[in-house]
Short mmCIF file of C-alpha atoms in Angstrom, two decimals:
data_model
loop_
_atom_site.label_atom_id
_atom_site.label_comp_id
_atom_site.label_asym_id
_atom_site.label_seq_id
_atom_site.Cartn_x
_atom_site.Cartn_y
_atom_site.Cartn_z
CA MET B 1 16.49 -19.19 -7.70
CA ASP B 2 18.20 -17.64 -4.68
CA VAL B 3 21.33 -15.72 -5.50
CA THR B 4 23.45 -14.10 -2.81
CA ALA B 5 24.66 -10.75 -4.04
CA SER B 6 28.24 -9.64 -4.09
CA ALA B 7 29.29 -6.23 -2.82
CA PRO B 8 27.50 -3.31 -4.49
CA GLN B 9 29.18 -1.89 -7.60
CA TYR B 10 29.02 1.40 -9.45
CA PRO B 11 28.98 1.86 -13.24
CA LYS B 12 32.31 2.92 -14.73
CA ASP B 13 31.01 4.25 -18.04
CA LYS B 14 30.86 8.06 -17.94
CA ASP B 15 29.28 8.52 -21.37
CA ASP B 16 25.88 10.15 -21.85
CA ASP B 17 24.15 10.56 -18.46
CA SER B 18 25.54 7.46 -16.73
CA ALA B 19 27.22 9.50 -13.98
CA ASP B 20 24.10 11.57 -13.16
CA PHE B 21 22.23 10.20 -10.16
CA GLY B 22 20.43 13.26 -8.80
CA ASP B 23 21.30 16.12 -6.50
CA PHE B 24 22.37 16.39 -2.89
CA VAL B 25 20.48 18.82 -0.66
CA SER B 26 22.12 22.22 -0.64
CA ASN B 27 20.44 24.06 2.23
CA GLU B 28 18.41 23.58 5.41
CA ASP B 29 15.06 24.07 3.67
CA GLU B 30 15.79 21.21 1.28
CA GLU B 31 16.87 19.04 4.20
CA LEU B 32 13.57 19.70 5.99
CA ASP B 33 11.54 19.05 2.84
CA LEU B 34 13.37 15.77 2.32
CA GLU B 35 12.86 14.70 5.93
CA GLU B 36 9.07 14.85 5.47
CA VAL B 37 8.98 12.28 2.66
CA VAL B 38 11.71 9.75 3.49
CA GLU B 39 12.04 6.96 6.03
CA PRO B 40 13.39 7.88 9.50
CA TRP B 41 17.20 7.78 9.60
CA HIS B 42 17.12 5.71 12.80
CA LYS B 43 15.73 2.75 10.80
CA TYR B 44 19.36 2.23 9.73
CA ASP B 45 20.73 2.22 13.27
CA MET B 46 21.58 -1.30 14.38
CA LYS B 47 21.72 -0.16 18.00
CA GLU B 48 18.03 0.81 17.92
CA ASN B 49 16.54 -1.77 15.54
CA SER B 50 16.48 -5.53 15.53
CA HIS B 51 15.07 -5.28 12.00
CA VAL B 52 17.50 -2.79 10.47
CA PHE B 53 17.22 -1.27 6.97
CA TYR B 54 19.85 -1.86 4.30
CA PRO B 55 21.63 1.38 3.26
CA ILE B 56 21.57 2.07 -0.49
CA CYS B 57 22.93 4.84 -2.71
CA VAL B 58 21.42 5.81 -6.04
CA GLY B 59 23.90 4.58 -8.64
CA GLU B 60 24.72 1.24 -7.02
CA VAL B 61 24.47 -1.99 -8.95
CA LEU B 62 22.90 -4.69 -6.79
CA ASN B 63 23.42 -8.38 -7.45
CA GLU B 64 25.66 -7.48 -10.43
CA ARG B 65 22.47 -6.73 -12.36
CA TYR B 66 20.17 -4.00 -10.98
CA LEU B 67 21.31 -0.40 -11.37
CA VAL B 68 19.51 1.71 -8.74
CA GLU B 69 18.26 4.89 -10.45
CA HIS B 70 15.66 6.34 -8.09
CA LYS B 71 13.61 5.81 -4.92
CA ILE B 72 9.98 4.67 -4.99
CA GLY B 73 9.14 4.73 -1.29
CA SER B 74 9.43 2.97 2.04
CA GLY B 75 7.31 1.10 4.54
CA GLY B 76 7.61 -0.31 8.02
CA PHE B 77 9.88 -3.17 6.98
CA SER B 78 11.34 -2.23 3.61
CA THR B 79 12.56 0.41 1.21
CA VAL B 80 11.57 0.26 -2.46
CA TRP B 81 13.84 1.43 -5.27
CA MET B 82 13.50 1.96 -9.00
CA ALA B 83 16.26 0.09 -10.81
CA HIS B 84 17.25 -0.77 -14.36
CA ASP B 85 17.77 -4.47 -15.02
CA LEU B 86 21.05 -4.50 -16.97
CA HIS B 87 20.42 -8.07 -18.16
CA ASP B 88 16.87 -7.74 -19.47
CA GLN B 89 17.06 -4.00 -20.24
CA ARG B 90 13.88 -3.09 -18.37
CA ASP B 91 12.98 -1.03 -15.32
CA VAL B 92 11.95 -2.84 -12.15
CA ALA B 93 11.12 -2.14 -8.52
CA LEU B 94 13.39 -3.58 -5.82
CA LYS B 95 11.77 -4.17 -2.45
CA VAL B 96 14.70 -4.36 -0.01
CA MET B 97 13.51 -5.93 3.22
CA SER B 98 14.79 -5.10 6.67
CA SER B 99 16.80 -7.80 8.38
CA GLY B 100 14.78 -10.57 9.96
CA GLU B 101 12.00 -12.90 8.94
CA TRP B 102 9.72 -10.50 7.03
CA GLY B 103 11.23 -11.14 3.62
CA GLU B 104 11.01 -14.91 3.95
CA THR B 105 7.42 -14.70 5.14
CA GLU B 106 6.40 -12.59 2.16
CA ILE B 107 8.15 -14.73 -0.42
CA ARG B 108 6.53 -17.89 0.94
CA MET B 109 3.11 -16.30 0.48
CA HIS B 110 3.98 -15.17 -3.06
CA ASP B 111 4.91 -18.74 -3.91
CA LYS B 112 1.66 -20.00 -2.39
CA ILE B 113 -0.35 -17.48 -4.41
CA VAL B 114 1.34 -18.59 -7.63
CA GLN B 115 0.45 -22.19 -6.80
CA LYS B 116 -3.15 -21.64 -5.72
CA VAL B 117 -4.58 -18.50 -7.37
CA GLN B 118 -5.89 -19.11 -10.88
CA ASP B 119 -5.75 -15.50 -12.09
CA THR B 120 -2.88 -13.31 -10.82
CA SER B 121 -3.12 -10.72 -13.61
CA HIS B 122 -4.02 -7.94 -11.15
CA LEU B 123 -1.73 -9.08 -8.35
CA VAL B 124 1.80 -7.67 -8.17
CA MET B 125 3.97 -10.81 -8.04
CA TYR B 126 7.73 -10.96 -7.74
CA LEU B 127 9.89 -11.63 -10.80
CA ALA B 128 13.06 -12.70 -9.00
CA THR B 129 14.67 -12.62 -5.58
CA PHE B 130 18.15 -12.48 -4.09
CA LEU B 131 19.94 -11.84 -0.82
CA LEU B 132 22.12 -8.87 0.06
CA PRO B 133 24.77 -9.40 2.74
CA GLY B 134 24.42 -6.85 5.52
CA ASN B 135 26.29 -6.24 8.75
CA ASN B 136 26.15 -9.71 10.34
CA CYS B 137 22.80 -10.34 8.63
CA TYR B 138 21.15 -10.72 5.26
CA HIS B 139 18.45 -8.71 3.54
CA ARG B 140 15.92 -10.33 1.24
CA VAL B 141 15.27 -8.40 -2.00
CA LEU B 142 12.19 -9.01 -4.13
CA VAL B 143 12.20 -7.81 -7.73
CA PHE B 144 8.84 -6.57 -9.02
CA PRO B 145 7.51 -5.01 -12.21
CA LEU B 146 7.66 -1.23 -12.03
CA MET B 147 4.21 0.05 -11.06
CA GLY B 148 2.57 3.45 -11.17
CA PRO B 149 1.22 5.58 -8.33
CA CYS B 150 -0.53 4.20 -5.27
CA LEU B 151 -4.03 5.27 -4.34
CA TYR B 152 -3.83 8.66 -2.65
CA PRO B 153 -6.73 11.12 -2.46
CA VAL B 154 -4.70 13.93 -4.02
CA ILE B 155 -4.28 12.09 -7.33
CA LEU B 156 -8.00 11.26 -7.58
CA ARG B 157 -8.93 14.89 -8.20
CA ASN B 158 -7.84 14.79 -11.83
CA MET B 159 -9.18 11.31 -12.56
CA SER B 160 -12.48 10.59 -14.23
CA MET B 161 -15.10 8.62 -12.32
CA ALA B 162 -14.85 5.97 -15.05
CA THR B 163 -11.17 5.46 -14.18
CA ARG B 164 -11.89 5.39 -10.46
CA MET B 165 -14.78 2.92 -10.72
CA SER B 166 -12.77 0.74 -13.11
CA ALA B 167 -10.08 0.58 -10.42
CA ALA B 168 -12.72 -0.41 -7.84
CA ARG B 169 -13.91 -3.26 -10.04
CA GLN B 170 -10.41 -4.51 -10.89
CA LEU B 171 -9.44 -4.48 -7.21
CA LEU B 172 -12.55 -6.44 -6.22
CA GLU B 173 -11.86 -9.03 -8.93
CA ALA B 174 -8.27 -9.40 -7.68
CA LEU B 175 -9.57 -9.87 -4.14
CA GLU B 176 -12.11 -12.42 -5.33
CA ASN B 177 -9.32 -14.45 -6.94
CA LEU B 178 -7.37 -14.44 -3.67
CA HIS B 179 -10.40 -15.41 -1.60
CA GLN B 180 -11.39 -18.23 -3.95
CA ALA B 181 -7.94 -19.71 -3.26
CA GLY B 182 -8.55 -19.44 0.50
CA ILE B 183 -6.11 -16.54 0.99
CA VAL B 184 -6.84 -13.48 3.13
CA HIS B 185 -4.80 -10.38 2.26
CA ARG B 186 -5.09 -8.83 5.75
CA ASP B 187 -3.44 -5.54 4.78
CA LEU B 188 -5.68 -3.96 2.17
CA ASN B 189 -4.98 -0.23 2.20
CA GLU B 190 -4.30 2.58 -0.24
CA ARG B 191 -0.52 2.06 -0.25
CA ASN B 192 -0.92 -1.54 -1.46
CA CYS B 193 -3.19 -0.61 -4.37
CA MET B 194 -1.62 0.93 -7.47
CA TRP B 195 -2.11 1.78 -11.11
CA GLY B 196 0.14 0.53 -13.86
CA MET B 197 2.79 2.68 -15.52
CA VAL B 198 3.92 3.18 -19.11
CA PRO B 199 7.35 1.52 -19.58
CA LEU B 200 10.30 3.93 -19.45
CA HIS B 201 13.17 1.57 -20.24
CA ASN B 202 13.66 3.04 -23.73
CA LEU B 203 14.42 6.44 -22.20
CA ASN B 204 17.84 7.53 -20.99
CA ARG B 205 18.19 8.48 -17.35
CA SER B 206 17.91 12.22 -17.98
CA ALA B 207 14.53 11.68 -19.65
CA LYS B 208 13.38 9.45 -16.77
CA TYR B 209 14.37 12.13 -14.28
CA GLU B 210 12.57 14.75 -16.32
CA ALA B 211 9.41 12.63 -16.16
CA LEU B 212 9.63 11.43 -12.54
CA GLY B 213 11.61 14.19 -10.84
CA ARG B 214 15.31 14.24 -10.10
CA PRO B 215 16.41 12.37 -6.97
CA LEU B 216 16.98 14.83 -4.13
CA LYS B 217 19.13 13.10 -1.56
CA ARG B 218 21.42 13.30 1.42
CA ILE B 219 23.81 10.89 3.11
CA ILE B 220 22.03 9.07 5.96
CA PRO B 221 22.88 11.23 9.01
CA TYR B 222 23.62 10.51 12.67
CA VAL B 223 24.22 6.76 12.20
CA GLU B 224 27.58 5.01 12.05
CA LEU B 225 26.90 2.85 9.00
CA TRP B 226 28.88 -0.16 7.80
CA LYS B 227 28.41 1.12 4.22
CA GLN B 228 27.23 4.42 2.81
CA GLY B 229 23.55 4.99 2.18
CA GLU B 230 21.28 7.83 1.13
CA LEU B 231 17.85 9.19 2.02
CA VAL B 232 16.18 9.95 -1.32
CA ARG B 233 13.00 11.79 -2.27
CA PRO B 234 10.59 9.35 -4.01
CA ILE B 235 9.50 9.55 -7.62
CA LYS B 236 6.31 11.35 -8.65
CA VAL B 237 4.47 9.60 -11.47
CA PRO B 238 2.65 12.12 -13.71
CA ASP B 239 -0.84 11.40 -15.02
CA ASN B 240 0.36 10.84 -18.58
CA LEU B 241 2.46 7.84 -17.48
CA ARG B 242 -0.32 6.15 -15.50
CA THR B 243 -2.25 3.34 -17.19
CA GLU B 244 -5.84 2.28 -16.53
CA GLU B 245 -4.78 -1.08 -15.08
CA PHE B 246 -5.15 -1.39 -11.29
CA TYR B 247 -3.28 -3.83 -9.06
CA LEU B 248 -3.11 -5.24 -5.54
CA GLY B 249 0.28 -5.95 -3.99
CA ASP B 250 2.19 -6.49 -0.74
CA PHE B 251 1.42 -9.93 0.69
CA GLY B 252 3.60 -9.65 3.79
CA LEU B 253 0.61 -10.18 6.12
CA ALA B 254 -1.39 -12.47 3.86
CA MET B 255 -2.36 -15.91 5.11
CA GLN B 256 -4.24 -18.97 4.01
CA LEU B 257 -7.22 -19.70 6.20
CA GLY B 258 -6.39 -22.63 8.43
CA ASP B 259 -2.64 -22.01 8.51
CA PRO B 260 -1.40 -22.74 12.06
CA GLU B 261 1.12 -19.89 11.96
CA THR B 262 0.29 -16.43 10.67
CA PRO B 263 2.30 -13.20 10.69
CA ARG B 264 1.19 -10.72 13.32
CA GLY B 265 -0.21 -7.39 12.26
CA TYR B 266 -3.16 -5.30 11.11
CA PRO B 267 -3.81 -2.95 8.23
CA PRO B 268 -3.58 0.75 9.13
CA MET B 269 -6.36 1.66 11.56
CA GLN B 270 -8.23 3.67 8.93
CA PHE B 271 -8.69 0.49 6.85
CA CYS B 272 -9.03 -2.09 9.62
CA SER B 273 -12.41 -3.67 10.31
CA PRO B 274 -13.72 -2.95 13.82
CA ASP B 275 -14.09 -6.67 14.58
CA ARG B 276 -10.33 -7.19 14.05
CA LEU B 277 -9.75 -4.38 16.55
CA HIS B 278 -11.88 -6.33 19.04
CA ARG B 279 -9.86 -9.57 19.02
CA LYS B 280 -11.77 -11.29 16.24
CA GLY B 281 -9.69 -13.46 13.92
CA PRO B 282 -8.76 -12.46 10.37
CA SER B 283 -11.26 -13.46 7.70
CA PHE B 284 -12.41 -12.70 4.17
CA ALA B 285 -14.95 -10.35 5.80
CA CYS B 286 -12.10 -8.26 7.23
CA ASP B 287 -10.70 -7.82 3.72
CA MET B 288 -14.15 -6.80 2.51
CA TRP B 289 -14.41 -4.04 5.10
CA SER B 290 -11.00 -2.75 4.01
CA TYR B 291 -12.08 -3.01 0.38
CA MET B 292 -15.18 -0.94 1.03
CA VAL B 293 -13.08 1.81 2.64
CA ILE B 294 -11.04 1.89 -0.57
CA PHE B 295 -14.20 1.80 -2.71
CA ALA B 296 -15.51 4.76 -0.72
CA GLU B 297 -12.23 6.61 -1.21
CA LEU B 298 -12.34 5.99 -4.95
CA TYR B 299 -15.97 7.11 -5.20
CA LEU B 300 -15.97 10.01 -2.71
CA GLY B 301 -12.38 11.17 -3.06
CA TYR B 302 -11.99 10.72 0.71
CA THR B 303 -12.11 7.87 3.19
CA PRO B 304 -15.59 7.58 4.74
CA PHE B 305 -14.82 7.75 8.47
CA PRO B 306 -12.88 10.57 10.19
CA THR B 307 -9.89 9.83 12.39
CA TRP B 308 -9.68 13.13 14.26
CA LEU B 309 -12.50 12.56 16.78
CA LYS B 310 -11.68 11.60 20.36
CA GLY B 311 -11.17 7.85 20.24
CA GLY B 312 -9.91 7.95 16.65
CA ILE B 313 -11.30 5.94 13.76
CA ILE B 314 -13.71 3.87 15.88
CA SER B 315 -15.43 7.04 17.06
CA GLY B 316 -15.79 8.05 13.41
CA ILE B 317 -17.30 4.66 12.55
CA VAL B 318 -19.73 4.77 15.49
CA ARG B 319 -20.81 8.30 14.60
CA SER B 320 -21.69 7.07 11.12
CA LEU B 321 -23.01 3.55 11.74
CA GLY B 322 -24.18 3.52 15.34
CA PRO B 323 -22.92 1.67 18.43
CA LEU B 324 -20.67 -1.36 18.36
CA PRO B 325 -22.09 -4.68 19.62
CA GLU B 326 -22.40 -4.81 23.40
CA SER B 327 -20.56 -8.16 23.39
CA TRP B 328 -17.42 -6.40 22.12
CA ARG B 329 -17.13 -4.24 25.24
CA GLY B 330 -13.79 -4.78 26.96
CA HIS B 331 -12.15 -6.42 23.94
CA TYR B 332 -10.69 -3.37 22.16
CA THR B 333 -7.07 -4.09 21.31
CA HIS B 334 -5.67 -0.55 21.50
CA PRO B 335 -5.48 2.10 24.23
CA GLY B 336 -8.01 4.93 24.26
CA GLY B 337 -11.23 2.95 23.92
CA LEU B 338 -14.47 4.70 24.94
CA GLU B 339 -17.42 3.20 26.82
CA SER B 340 -19.78 5.31 24.70
CA TRP B 341 -18.99 3.15 21.66
CA TYR B 342 -21.08 0.34 23.14
CA ASP B 343 -24.04 2.41 24.33
CA GLN B 344 -26.96 0.72 22.60
CA CYS B 345 -29.12 3.81 23.04
CA LYS B 346 -26.95 5.76 20.62
CA LYS B 347 -28.01 6.23 17.01
CA PRO B 348 -25.98 7.20 13.93
CA ASP B 349 -25.54 10.95 13.66
CA PRO B 350 -27.95 11.97 10.85
CA ASN B 351 -25.55 14.73 9.79
CA HIS B 352 -22.63 12.32 9.46
CA ASP B 353 -24.15 8.94 8.55
CA LEU B 354 -23.30 7.19 5.27
CA ALA B 355 -26.08 8.86 3.30
CA SER B 356 -25.02 12.34 4.47
CA THR B 357 -21.36 11.59 3.78
CA ILE B 358 -22.14 10.48 0.22
CA ALA B 359 -24.29 13.58 -0.40
CA TYR B 360 -21.62 15.88 1.04
CA TYR B 361 -18.71 14.58 -1.02
CA ARG B 362 -20.66 13.89 -4.23
CA PRO B 363 -23.19 16.71 -4.66
CA ASP B 364 -22.83 16.21 -8.43
CA ALA B 365 -24.32 12.70 -8.28
CA ASP B 366 -28.07 12.32 -8.74
CA GLN B 367 -30.28 10.82 -6.05
CA ILE B 368 -30.56 7.44 -7.75
CA GLU B 369 -26.79 7.05 -7.93
CA ARG B 370 -26.35 8.10 -4.30
CA GLU B 371 -28.91 5.50 -3.21
CA LEU B 372 -27.08 2.80 -5.17
CA VAL B 373 -23.77 3.72 -3.54
CA HIS B 374 -25.41 3.86 -0.12
CA ALA B 375 -26.87 0.38 -0.64
CA VAL B 376 -23.47 -1.01 -1.63
CA MET B 377 -21.71 0.51 1.38
CA ASN B 378 -24.43 -0.68 3.77
CA ARG B 379 -24.00 -4.28 2.64
CA VAL B 380 -20.35 -4.32 3.66
CA PHE B 381 -20.11 -1.71 6.45
CA THR B 382 -21.89 -3.96 8.92
CA TYR B 383 -20.37 -4.94 12.25
CA CYS B 384 -21.27 -8.62 11.95
CA PRO B 385 -18.60 -10.22 9.69
CA GLU B 386 -20.98 -13.02 8.68
CA LYS B 387 -23.43 -10.49 7.22
CA ARG B 388 -20.91 -8.72 4.97
CA LEU B 389 -21.12 -9.52 1.29
CA THR B 390 -18.28 -11.63 -0.08
CA ALA B 391 -16.24 -10.43 -3.05
CA THR B 392 -18.20 -12.73 -5.37
CA GLN B 393 -21.53 -11.56 -3.95
CA LEU B 394 -20.59 -7.90 -4.29
CA LEU B 395 -19.51 -8.37 -7.92
CA GLN B 396 -22.96 -9.85 -8.57
CA ASP B 397 -24.86 -7.31 -6.45
CA PRO B 398 -27.41 -5.36 -8.56
CA SER B 399 -26.52 -1.99 -7.00
CA PHE B 400 -22.80 -2.53 -7.54
CA ARG B 401 -23.40 -3.64 -11.11
CA ALA B 402 -25.59 -0.60 -11.75
CA ILE B 403 -22.84 1.76 -10.55
CA MET B 404 -20.23 0.01 -12.68
CA GLY B 405 -22.57 0.05 -15.66
CA LYS B 406 -23.16 3.77 -15.38
CA TYR B 407 -19.43 4.41 -15.67
CA GLY B 408 -18.80 1.86 -18.40
CA CYS B 409 -17.05 -0.67 -16.15
#
């Protein structure tokens, strides 16, 4: 049910730690450190943005129910906050959308997924939604279960291969469920994949801050705001609070095949299939390419194609897989395309092809395992979308099953 929120409130009870909502920056070094991990301040400037962010302070109560206790992160069209649901006495994540149509688009797709997808157990679905009144606009807020850390290479270093391969299998099963319902995710990347988290709602706020880090914050600078807001350093989820469950979220770009209207956008270049970057339409095969980049990251600890070469990610792909189809020449959607990408005389660089990349990043794996992984990657990292394995086919693929079996998945 849609509920339009009243003005933000602040708790009046000063007992225990109810008045403690983190620390303001105290020097220039802290300001600079904070600037590196928060959203740009100009996202809150109505003069510069048609899709402006909603300013929030830690300690506000939104919709007379959700006490904002910490920051989780931000994206291109939203900020995400950790809040305590005062009604249900549990911690949740609040995704506060920028003004505009993005929130309505995402919620429509969530509703469609609930209607059409048989198994949503590994999809992060909203629990409730409401509207916040802004400055001559409204901001859609989606309430989600509180999740653990997203997939970042730095956190893989301390994870067992069993945990990492279990995540790969769970993600593929979640994607299969979407695809069987005719839904393409279209934005599969490491920020939309996350582990579960041990519930913290039985802890007081001091204990939560001890576990997740105290909020370091500053008032949003340089912008004349209609209400006060803060830039806040995000939480850091320690390993002992992460569960083995793995989830797929963020359906802002998702679409059902055949829909006449679809939201514009691509996944980040590092995860985008090369056919999508050459004016080919979105498809299940595009999701599978993105999935295989994530599989590679989980297995190798790094994404498989470099982005630092001249020409960016496509040059990294061509170096590893060989030239793009000649028929794609002239259809690249971004500036900086290179004619050499389509030179059919070129061959994959033997020092940087998939087999060499696997051997380099996983010298501990035996030859049989490397060949299995190479076979799996080859069956999805193919330029022709029609030749890529589907999610169902990959789950049944003997090489994939052998890898999962080795790690008890």
